[in-house]
Coordinates of C-alpha atoms in Angstrom, one line a residue:
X1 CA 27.2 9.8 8.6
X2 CA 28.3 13.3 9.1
X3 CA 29.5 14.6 6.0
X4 CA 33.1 16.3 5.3
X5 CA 33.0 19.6 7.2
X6 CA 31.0 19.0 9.4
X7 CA 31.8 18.3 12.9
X8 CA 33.0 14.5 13.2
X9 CA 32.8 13.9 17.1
X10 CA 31.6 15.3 20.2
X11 CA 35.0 16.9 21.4
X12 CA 34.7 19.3 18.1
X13 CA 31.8 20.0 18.5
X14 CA 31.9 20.6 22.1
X15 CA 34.6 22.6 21.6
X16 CA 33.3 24.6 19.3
X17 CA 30.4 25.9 21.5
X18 CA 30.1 28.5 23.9
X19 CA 27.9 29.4 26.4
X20 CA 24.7 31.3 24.8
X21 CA 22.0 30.4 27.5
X22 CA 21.2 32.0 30.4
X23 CA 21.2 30.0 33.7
X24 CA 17.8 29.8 33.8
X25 CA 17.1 28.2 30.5
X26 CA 16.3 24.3 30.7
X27 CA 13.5 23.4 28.7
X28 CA 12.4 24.3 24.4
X29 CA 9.4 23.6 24.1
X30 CA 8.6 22.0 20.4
X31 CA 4.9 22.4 18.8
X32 CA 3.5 20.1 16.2
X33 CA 0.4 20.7 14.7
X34 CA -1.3 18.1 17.2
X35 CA 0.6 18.7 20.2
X36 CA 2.9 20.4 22.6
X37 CA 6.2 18.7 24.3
X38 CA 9.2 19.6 26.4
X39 CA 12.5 19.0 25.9
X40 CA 15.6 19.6 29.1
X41 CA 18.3 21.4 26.8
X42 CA 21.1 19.6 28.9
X43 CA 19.9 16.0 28.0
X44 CA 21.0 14.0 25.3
X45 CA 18.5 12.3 23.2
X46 CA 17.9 8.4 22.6
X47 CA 18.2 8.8 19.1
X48 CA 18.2 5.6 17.0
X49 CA 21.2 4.4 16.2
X50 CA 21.2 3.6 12.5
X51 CA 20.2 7.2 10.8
X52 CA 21.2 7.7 7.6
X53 CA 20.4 10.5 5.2
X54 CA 20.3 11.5 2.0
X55 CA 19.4 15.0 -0.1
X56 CA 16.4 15.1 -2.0
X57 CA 14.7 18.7 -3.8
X58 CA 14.2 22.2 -2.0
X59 CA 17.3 22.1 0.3
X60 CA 15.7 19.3 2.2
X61 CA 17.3 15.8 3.6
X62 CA 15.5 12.7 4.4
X63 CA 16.8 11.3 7.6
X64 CA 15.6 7.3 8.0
X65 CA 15.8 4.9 10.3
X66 CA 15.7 1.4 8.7
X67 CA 15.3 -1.0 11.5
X68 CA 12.8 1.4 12.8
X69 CA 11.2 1.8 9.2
X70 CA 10.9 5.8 10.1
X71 CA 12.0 8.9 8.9
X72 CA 12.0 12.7 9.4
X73 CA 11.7 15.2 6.2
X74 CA 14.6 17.9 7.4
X75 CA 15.7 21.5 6.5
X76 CA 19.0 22.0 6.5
X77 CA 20.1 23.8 9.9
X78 CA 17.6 21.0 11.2
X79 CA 19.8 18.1 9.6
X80 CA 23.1 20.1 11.2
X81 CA 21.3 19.7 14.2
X82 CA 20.6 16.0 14.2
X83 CA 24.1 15.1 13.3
X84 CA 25.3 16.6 16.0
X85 CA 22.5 15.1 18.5
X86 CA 23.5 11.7 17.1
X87 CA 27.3 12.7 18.0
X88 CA 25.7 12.1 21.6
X89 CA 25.4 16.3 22.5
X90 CA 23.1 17.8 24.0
X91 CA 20.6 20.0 22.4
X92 CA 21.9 23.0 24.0
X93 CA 25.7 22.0 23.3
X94 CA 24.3 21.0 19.6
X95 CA 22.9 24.7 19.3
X96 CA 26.3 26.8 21.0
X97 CA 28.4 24.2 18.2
X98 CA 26.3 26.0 15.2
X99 CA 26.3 29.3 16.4
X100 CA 30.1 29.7 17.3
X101 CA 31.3 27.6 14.1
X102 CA 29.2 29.7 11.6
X103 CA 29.7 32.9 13.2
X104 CA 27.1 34.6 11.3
X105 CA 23.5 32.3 12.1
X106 CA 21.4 34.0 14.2
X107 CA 20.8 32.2 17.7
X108 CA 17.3 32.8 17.4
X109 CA 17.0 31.4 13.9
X110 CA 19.3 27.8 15.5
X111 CA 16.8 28.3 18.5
X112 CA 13.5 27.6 16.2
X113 CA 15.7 24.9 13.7
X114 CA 15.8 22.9 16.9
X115 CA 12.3 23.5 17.8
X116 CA 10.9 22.0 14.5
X117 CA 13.6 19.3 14.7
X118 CA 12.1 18.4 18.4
X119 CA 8.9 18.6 17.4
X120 CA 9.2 16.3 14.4
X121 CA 11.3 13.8 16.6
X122 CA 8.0 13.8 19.1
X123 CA 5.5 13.4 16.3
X124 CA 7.3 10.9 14.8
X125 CA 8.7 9.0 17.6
X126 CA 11.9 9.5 16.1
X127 CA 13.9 7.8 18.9
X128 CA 15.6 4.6 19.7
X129 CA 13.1 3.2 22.5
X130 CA 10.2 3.2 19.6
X131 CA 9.4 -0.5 18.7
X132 CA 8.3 -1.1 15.1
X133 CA 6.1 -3.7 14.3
X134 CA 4.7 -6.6 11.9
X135 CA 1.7 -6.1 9.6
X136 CA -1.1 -7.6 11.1
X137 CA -2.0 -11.1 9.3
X138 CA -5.9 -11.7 9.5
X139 CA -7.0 -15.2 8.5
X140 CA -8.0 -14.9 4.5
X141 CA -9.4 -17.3 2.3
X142 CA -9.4 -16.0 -1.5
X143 CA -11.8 -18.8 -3.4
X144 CA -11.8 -18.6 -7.2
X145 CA -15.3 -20.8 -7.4
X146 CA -14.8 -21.7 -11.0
X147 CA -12.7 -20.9 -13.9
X148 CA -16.3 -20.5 -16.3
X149 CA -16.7 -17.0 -17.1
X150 CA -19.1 -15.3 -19.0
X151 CA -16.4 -12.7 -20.9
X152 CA -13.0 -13.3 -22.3
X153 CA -10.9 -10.5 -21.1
X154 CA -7.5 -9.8 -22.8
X155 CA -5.7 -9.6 -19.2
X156 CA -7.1 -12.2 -17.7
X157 CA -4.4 -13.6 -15.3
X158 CA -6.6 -16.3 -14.6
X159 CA -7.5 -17.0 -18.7
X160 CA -10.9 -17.8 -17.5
X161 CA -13.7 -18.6 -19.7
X162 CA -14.4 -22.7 -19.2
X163 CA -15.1 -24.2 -16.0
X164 CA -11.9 -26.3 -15.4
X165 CA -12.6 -30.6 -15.8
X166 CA -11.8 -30.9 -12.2
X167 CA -13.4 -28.8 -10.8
X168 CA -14.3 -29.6 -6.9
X169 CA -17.7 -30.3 -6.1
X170 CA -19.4 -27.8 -3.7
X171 CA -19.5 -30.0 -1.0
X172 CA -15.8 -29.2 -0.9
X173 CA -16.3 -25.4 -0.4
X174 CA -19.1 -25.9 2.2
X175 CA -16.8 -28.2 4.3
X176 CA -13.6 -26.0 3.7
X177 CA -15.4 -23.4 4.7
X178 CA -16.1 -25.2 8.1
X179 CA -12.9 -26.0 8.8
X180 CA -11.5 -22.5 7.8
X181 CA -14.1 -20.9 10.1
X182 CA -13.0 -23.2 12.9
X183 CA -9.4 -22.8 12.6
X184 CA -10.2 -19.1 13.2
X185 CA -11.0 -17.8 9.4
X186 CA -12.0 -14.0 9.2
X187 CA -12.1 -12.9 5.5
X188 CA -13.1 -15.0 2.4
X189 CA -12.9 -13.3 -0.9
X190 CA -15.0 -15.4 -4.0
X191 CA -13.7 -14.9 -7.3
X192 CA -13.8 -16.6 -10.5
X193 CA -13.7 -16.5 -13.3
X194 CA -16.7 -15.6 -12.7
X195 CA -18.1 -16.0 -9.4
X196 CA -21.8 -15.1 -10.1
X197 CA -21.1 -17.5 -12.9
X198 CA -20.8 -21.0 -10.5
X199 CA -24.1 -23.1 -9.9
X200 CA -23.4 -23.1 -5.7
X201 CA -22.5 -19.2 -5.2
X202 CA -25.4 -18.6 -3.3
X203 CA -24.9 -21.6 -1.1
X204 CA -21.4 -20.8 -0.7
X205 CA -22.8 -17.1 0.5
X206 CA -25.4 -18.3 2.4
X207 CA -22.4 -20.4 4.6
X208 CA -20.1 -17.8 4.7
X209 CA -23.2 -15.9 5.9
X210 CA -24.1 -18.4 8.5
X211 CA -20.8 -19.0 10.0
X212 CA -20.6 -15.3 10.7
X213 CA -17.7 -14.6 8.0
X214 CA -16.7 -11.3 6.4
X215 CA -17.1 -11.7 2.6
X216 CA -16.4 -9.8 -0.5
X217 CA -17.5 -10.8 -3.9
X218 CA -15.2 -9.8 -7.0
X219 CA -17.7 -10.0 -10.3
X220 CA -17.9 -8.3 -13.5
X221 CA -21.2 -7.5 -13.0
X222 CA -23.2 -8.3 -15.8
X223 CA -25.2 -11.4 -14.0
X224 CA -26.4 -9.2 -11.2
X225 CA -29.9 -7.7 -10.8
X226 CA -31.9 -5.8 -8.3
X227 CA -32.6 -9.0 -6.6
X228 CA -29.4 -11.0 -6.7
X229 CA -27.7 -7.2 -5.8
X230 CA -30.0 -7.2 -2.4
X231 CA -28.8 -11.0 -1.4
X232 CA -25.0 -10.0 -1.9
X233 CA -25.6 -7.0 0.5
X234 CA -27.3 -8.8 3.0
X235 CA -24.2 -11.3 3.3
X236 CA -21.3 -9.3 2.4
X237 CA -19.6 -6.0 3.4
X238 CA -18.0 -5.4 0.1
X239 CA -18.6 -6.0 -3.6
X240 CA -16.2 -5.4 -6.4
X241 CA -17.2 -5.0 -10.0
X242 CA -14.6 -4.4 -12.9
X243 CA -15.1 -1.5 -15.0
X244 CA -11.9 -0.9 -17.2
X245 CA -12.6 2.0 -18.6
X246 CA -14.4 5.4 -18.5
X247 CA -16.7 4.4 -21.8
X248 CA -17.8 1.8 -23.3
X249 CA -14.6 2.3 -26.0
X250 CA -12.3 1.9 -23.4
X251 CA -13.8 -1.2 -21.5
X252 CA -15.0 -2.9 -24.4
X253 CA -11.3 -2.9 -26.1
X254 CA -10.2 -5.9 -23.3
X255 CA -13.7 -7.3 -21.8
X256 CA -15.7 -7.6 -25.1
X257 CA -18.4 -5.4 -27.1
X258 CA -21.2 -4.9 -24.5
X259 CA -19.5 -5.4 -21.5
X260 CA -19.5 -1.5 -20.2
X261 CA -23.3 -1.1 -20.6
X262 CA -24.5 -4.2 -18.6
X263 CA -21.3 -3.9 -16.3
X264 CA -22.5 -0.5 -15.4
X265 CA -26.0 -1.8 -14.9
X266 CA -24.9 -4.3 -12.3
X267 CA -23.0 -1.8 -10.5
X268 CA -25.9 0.5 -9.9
X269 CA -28.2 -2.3 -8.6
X270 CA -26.1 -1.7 -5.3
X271 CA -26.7 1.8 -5.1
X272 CA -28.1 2.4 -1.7
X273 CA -27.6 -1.0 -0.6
X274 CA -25.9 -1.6 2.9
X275 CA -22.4 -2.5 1.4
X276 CA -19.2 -0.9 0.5
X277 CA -18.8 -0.5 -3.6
X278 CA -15.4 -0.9 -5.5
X279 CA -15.1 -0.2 -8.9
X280 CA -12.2 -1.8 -10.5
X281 CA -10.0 -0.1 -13.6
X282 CA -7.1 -1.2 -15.2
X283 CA -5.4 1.3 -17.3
X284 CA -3.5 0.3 -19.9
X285 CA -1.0 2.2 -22.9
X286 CA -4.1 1.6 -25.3
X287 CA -6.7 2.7 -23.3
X288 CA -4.7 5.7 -21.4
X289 CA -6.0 8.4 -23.9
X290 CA -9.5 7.5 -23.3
X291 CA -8.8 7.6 -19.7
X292 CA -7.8 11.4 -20.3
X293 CA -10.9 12.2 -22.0
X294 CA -13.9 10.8 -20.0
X295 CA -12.3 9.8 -16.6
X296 CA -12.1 12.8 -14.7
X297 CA -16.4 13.5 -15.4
X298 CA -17.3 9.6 -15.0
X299 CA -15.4 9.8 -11.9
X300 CA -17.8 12.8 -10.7
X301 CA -20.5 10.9 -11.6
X302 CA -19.9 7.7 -10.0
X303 CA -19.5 9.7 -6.9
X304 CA -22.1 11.9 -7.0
X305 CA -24.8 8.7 -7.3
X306 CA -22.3 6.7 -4.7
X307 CA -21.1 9.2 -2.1
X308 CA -19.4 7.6 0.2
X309 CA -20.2 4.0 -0.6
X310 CA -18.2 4.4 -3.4
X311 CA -14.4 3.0 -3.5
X312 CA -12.9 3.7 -7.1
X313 CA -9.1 2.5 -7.9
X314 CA -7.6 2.3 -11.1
X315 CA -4.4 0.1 -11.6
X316 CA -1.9 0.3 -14.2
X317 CA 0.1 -2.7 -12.7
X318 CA -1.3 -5.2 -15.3
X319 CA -0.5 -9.1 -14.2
X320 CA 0.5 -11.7 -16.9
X321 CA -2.8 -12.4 -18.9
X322 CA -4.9 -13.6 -21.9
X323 CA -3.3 -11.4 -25.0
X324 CA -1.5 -8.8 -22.2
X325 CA 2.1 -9.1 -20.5
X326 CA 3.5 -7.5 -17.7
X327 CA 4.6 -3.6 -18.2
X328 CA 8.4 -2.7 -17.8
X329 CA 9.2 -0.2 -15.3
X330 CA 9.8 2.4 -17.2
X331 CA 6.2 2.0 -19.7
X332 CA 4.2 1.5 -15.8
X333 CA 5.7 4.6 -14.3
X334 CA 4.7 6.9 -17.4
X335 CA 1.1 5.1 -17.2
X336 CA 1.0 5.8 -13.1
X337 CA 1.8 9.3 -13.8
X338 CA -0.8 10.2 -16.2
X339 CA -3.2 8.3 -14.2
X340 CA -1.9 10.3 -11.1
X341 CA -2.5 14.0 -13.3
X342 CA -6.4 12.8 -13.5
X343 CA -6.7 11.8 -10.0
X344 CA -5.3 15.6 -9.3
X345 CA -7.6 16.7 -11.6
X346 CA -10.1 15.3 -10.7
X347 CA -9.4 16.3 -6.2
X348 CA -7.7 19.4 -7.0
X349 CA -5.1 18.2 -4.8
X350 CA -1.6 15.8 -4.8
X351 CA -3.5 12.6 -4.4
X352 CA 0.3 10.7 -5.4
X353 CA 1.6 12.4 -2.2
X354 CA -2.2 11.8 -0.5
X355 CA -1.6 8.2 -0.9
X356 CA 1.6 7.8 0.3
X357 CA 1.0 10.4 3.0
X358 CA -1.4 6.9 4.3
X359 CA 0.8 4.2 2.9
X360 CA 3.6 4.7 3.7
X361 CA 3.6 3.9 7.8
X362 CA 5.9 4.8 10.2
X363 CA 7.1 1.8 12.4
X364 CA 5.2 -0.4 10.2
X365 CA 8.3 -3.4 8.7
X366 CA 6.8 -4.5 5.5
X367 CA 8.4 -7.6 5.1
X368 CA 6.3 -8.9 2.2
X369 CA 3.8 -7.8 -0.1
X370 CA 1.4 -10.4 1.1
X371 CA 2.7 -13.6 -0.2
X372 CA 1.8 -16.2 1.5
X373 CA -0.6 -14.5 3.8
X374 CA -4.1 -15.7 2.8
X375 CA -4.9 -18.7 1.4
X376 CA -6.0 -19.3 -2.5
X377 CA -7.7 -21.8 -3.7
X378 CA -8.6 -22.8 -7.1
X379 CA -11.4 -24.1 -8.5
X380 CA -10.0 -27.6 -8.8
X381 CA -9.2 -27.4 -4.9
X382 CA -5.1 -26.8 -5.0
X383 CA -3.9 -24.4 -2.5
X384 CA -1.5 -21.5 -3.3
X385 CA 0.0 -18.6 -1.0
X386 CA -0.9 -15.8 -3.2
X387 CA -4.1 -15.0 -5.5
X388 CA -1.7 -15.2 -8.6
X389 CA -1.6 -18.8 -8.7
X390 CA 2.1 -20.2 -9.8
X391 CA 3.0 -23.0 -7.5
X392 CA 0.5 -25.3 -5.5
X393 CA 1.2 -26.1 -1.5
X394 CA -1.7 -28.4 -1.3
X395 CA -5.3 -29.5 -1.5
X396 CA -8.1 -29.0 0.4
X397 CA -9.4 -32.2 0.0
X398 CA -6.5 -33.6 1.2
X399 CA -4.7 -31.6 3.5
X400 CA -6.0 -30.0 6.9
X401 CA -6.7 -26.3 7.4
X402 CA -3.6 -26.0 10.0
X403 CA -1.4 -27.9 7.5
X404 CA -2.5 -25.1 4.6
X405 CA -2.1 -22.2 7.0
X406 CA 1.4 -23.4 8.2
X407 CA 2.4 -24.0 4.7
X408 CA 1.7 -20.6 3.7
X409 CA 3.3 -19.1 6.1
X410 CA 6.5 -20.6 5.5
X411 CA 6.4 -19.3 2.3
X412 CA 5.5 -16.1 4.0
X413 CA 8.9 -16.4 5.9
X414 CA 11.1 -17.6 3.1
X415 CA 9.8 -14.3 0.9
X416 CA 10.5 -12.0 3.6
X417 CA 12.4 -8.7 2.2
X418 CA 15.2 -10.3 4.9
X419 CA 15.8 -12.6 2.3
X420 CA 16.5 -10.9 -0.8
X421 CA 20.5 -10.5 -1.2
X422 CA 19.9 -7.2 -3.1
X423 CA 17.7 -5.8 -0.5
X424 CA 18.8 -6.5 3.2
X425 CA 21.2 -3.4 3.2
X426 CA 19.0 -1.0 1.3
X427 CA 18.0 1.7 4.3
X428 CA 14.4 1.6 2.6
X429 CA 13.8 -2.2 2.6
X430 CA 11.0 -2.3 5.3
X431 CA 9.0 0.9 3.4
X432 CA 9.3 -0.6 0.2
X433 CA 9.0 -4.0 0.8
X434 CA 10.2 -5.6 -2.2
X435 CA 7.4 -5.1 -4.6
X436 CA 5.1 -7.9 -5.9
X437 CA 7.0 -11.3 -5.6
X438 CA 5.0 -12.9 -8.2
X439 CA 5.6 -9.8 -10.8
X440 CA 9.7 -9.9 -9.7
X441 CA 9.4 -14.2 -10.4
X442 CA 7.5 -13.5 -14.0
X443 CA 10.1 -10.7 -14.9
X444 CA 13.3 -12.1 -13.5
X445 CA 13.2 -15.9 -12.7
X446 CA 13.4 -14.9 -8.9
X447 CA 11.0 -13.9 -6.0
X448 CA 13.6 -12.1 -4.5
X449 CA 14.8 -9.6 -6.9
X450 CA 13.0 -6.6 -7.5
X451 CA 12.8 -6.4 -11.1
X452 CA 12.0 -2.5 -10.8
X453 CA 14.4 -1.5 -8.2
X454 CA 17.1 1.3 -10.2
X455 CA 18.6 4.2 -8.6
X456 CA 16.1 6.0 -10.3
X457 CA 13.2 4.5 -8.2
X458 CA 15.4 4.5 -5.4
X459 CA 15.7 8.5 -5.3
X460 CA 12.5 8.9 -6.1
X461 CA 11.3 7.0 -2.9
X462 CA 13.0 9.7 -0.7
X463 CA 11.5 12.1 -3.1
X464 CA 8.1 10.5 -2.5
X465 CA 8.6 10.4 1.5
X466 CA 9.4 13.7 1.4
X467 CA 6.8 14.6 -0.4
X468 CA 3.9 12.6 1.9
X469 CA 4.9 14.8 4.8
X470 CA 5.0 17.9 3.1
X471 CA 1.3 16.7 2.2
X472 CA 0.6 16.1 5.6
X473 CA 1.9 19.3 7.6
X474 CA -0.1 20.9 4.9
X475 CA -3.7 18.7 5.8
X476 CA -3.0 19.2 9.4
X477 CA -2.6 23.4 8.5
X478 CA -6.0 23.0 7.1
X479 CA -4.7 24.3 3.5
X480 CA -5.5 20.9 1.6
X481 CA -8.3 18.7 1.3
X482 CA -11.2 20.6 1.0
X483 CA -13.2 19.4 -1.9

């Protein structure tokens, strides 16, 4: 891992060295922006053991740990210096090794490399005792109530519109939802079609209400009032209502003429209201220019009315639908990047590096991209492991809640990133995780091949990681974020 030139074990480098300390000198101390360590310089450090590291723009390396899923964003002097810490020398004997081989850095200017270098190492628990861990699984239940839907949108994965033939009766729900809340349920999302849309909604919320479950209710908005907007709030923490597009030009286009109006009607019914509002965009190559024109000031507005109630997202990672495939990697990534300009535009800040500054988690081993970690049920009572229904696992007429649960995850095991072939030596397999199994199945014929995965996208990952903690030491310097 040390590259040709450099020192290749600890003899050289030892050797190399000379004494540059006085006696008295035992500790560097190394500041972050959040807090103060100390390091003995004649220690060794428990560095993990699998660092690789590879040069991305402004002189800089990304250092990563895969097993660990962590990383440290290096200069590099500071890169020098962790090769020769992961020889197994000492920071002092790492520091004499630079100084006497270069002949012409500055001690002083080694000394502070190899106080950022600590101090990064401490923020980042950058060390071979730290122990990453799984995402946390809470028990989901995504229902889609009914296929009937009042609109017939072009991307509709579901191609809802008529209320399937065998559809289950809602004394399935109510009893599901019994056995789901005893078996130790948390979460139940209710979709559709259109969930607003299905004769026993409001006894389906009332349950959920009753058995003390946390709910959030996908619509399109057009059915709800001030009313029906003040009985969703009182039972759920979180309503989502589909706007896909800045104007009514833009929206209209793929949910119908007259959709943006009443949509946006809905959505303001739960202005004020005790619950946390998403609104829902899809951005697509037809609609992108309209995007461009009206997002950035219906954006401002939307907040302005919403403050902090409001979530907004907008998605350009369009599922298999109606009248609209799936987007190549190369037509997606244009789309995210003009979406991204808007988002800056519209914060006056890198909200790409923003996002993954809080995505991308340190120690976190994203194994999956949440296959087979909820259930979904249909409208006609099969069970699937993921939202975008392909292959059915069971019934919950027929099968028990533990039987369901188990069954997903199994497929939650067998679709771990350990188990792609093209994956499980790829240093960035527990950051990236694989992408969206479903998407890699409908674009390749496999869940376990990354359809997108080029070198491309591979370099631009370290760019991207890079790139987050440039964002953050920035935040924490109190030079970003202020809007």
């Amino acid at each position: 891992m040390v590259g040709r030139g450099e020192f290749t074990s600890w003899g050289a480098a030892k050797a190399a060295g000379a004494t540059m300390f006085g006696a008295d000198v035992e500790i560097v101390e190394a500041h972050t922006a959040t807090s103060y360590h100390e390091y003995p310089l004649g220690e060794t450090l428990p560095l993990p053991t699998d660092i690789s590291f590879h040069e991305i723009s402004g002189g800089r390396e990304i250092a990563i740990s895969p097993s660990k899923a962590n990383w440290l964003t290096l200069q590099a002097q500071e890169t020098m210096l962790l090769k020769l810490l992961m020889l197994g020398l000492s920071p002092k004997e790492a520091m004499e090794a630079i100084v006497s081989r270069s002949g012409a850095t500055p001690f002083a200017e080694v000394l502070q490399a190899l106080k950022s270098l600590l101090g990064k190492i401490a923020q980042h628990n950058f060390s071979d005792s730290f122990i990453a861990h799984e995402q946390l699984q809470k028990n989901v239940a995504h229902l889609y109530l009914t296929n009937a839907c009042n609109l017939r949108c072009k991307h509709c994965y579901m191609k809802s519109g008529l209320a399937e033939a065998q559809q289950v009766p809602l004394s399935h729900w109510l009893t599901f939802l019994d056995g789901f809340k005893e078996f130790g349920g948390t979460h139940v999302n209710l979709s559709g079609g259109e969930a607003l849309y299905y004769s026993g909604f409001w006894e389906i919320l009332a349950k959920c209400k009753d058995l003390g479950l946390n709910v959030y209710v996908l619509s399109n908005g057009l059915l709800v009032d001030a009313a029906s907007a003040r009985e969703i709030a009182d039972a759920a923490y979180q309503i989502q209502i589909s706007v896909d597009g800045p104007n009514a030009k833009s929206n209209d286009s793929l949910r119908g003429r007259g959709s943006y109006d009443k949509a946006m009607a809905g959505l303001y019914h739960f202005r004020g209201l005790n619950i946390a509002v998403r609104v829902a965009m899809i951005a697509t190559p037809q609609t992108i220019d309209e995007f461009e024109r009206d997002f950035v000031p219906f954006a401002r507005r939307l907040y302005e009315d919403f403050g902090r109630q409001l979530q907004l997202r907008v998605s350009v990672d369009v599922i298999e639908g109606r009248t609209v495939s799936r987007y190549d990697p190369s037509t997606k990534a244009a789309l995210q990047s003009r979406v991204d300009r808007l988002f800056d535009q519209l914060w006056g800040y890198d909200t790409r590096s923003h996002s993954d500054a809080v995505g991308y988690k340190r120690g976190l081993l994203n194994r999956n991209c949440g296959f087979g970690r909820e259930i979904s049920v249909k409208s006609t009572g099969e069970v699937y492991p993921c939202p975008i229904q392909i292959k059915p696992i069971g019934h919950i007429a027929t099968d028990r809640i533990d039987e369901l649960f188990r069954a997903t995850r199994l497929e939650d095991r067998d679709k771990s990133i350990d188990n792609f072939a093209d994956c499980r030596d790829c240093d960035l397999r527990y950051l990236c995780g694989g992408g969206c199994r479903v998407a890699n199945y409908e674009m390749t014929g496999d869940y376990k091949r990354p359809y997108f995965c080029t070198e491309r996208y591979v370099s631009n990952f370290y760019e991207r990681l890079g790139s987050a903690d440039s964002f953050v030491e920035s935040y924490l310097d109190g030079r970003d974020m202020e809007r």
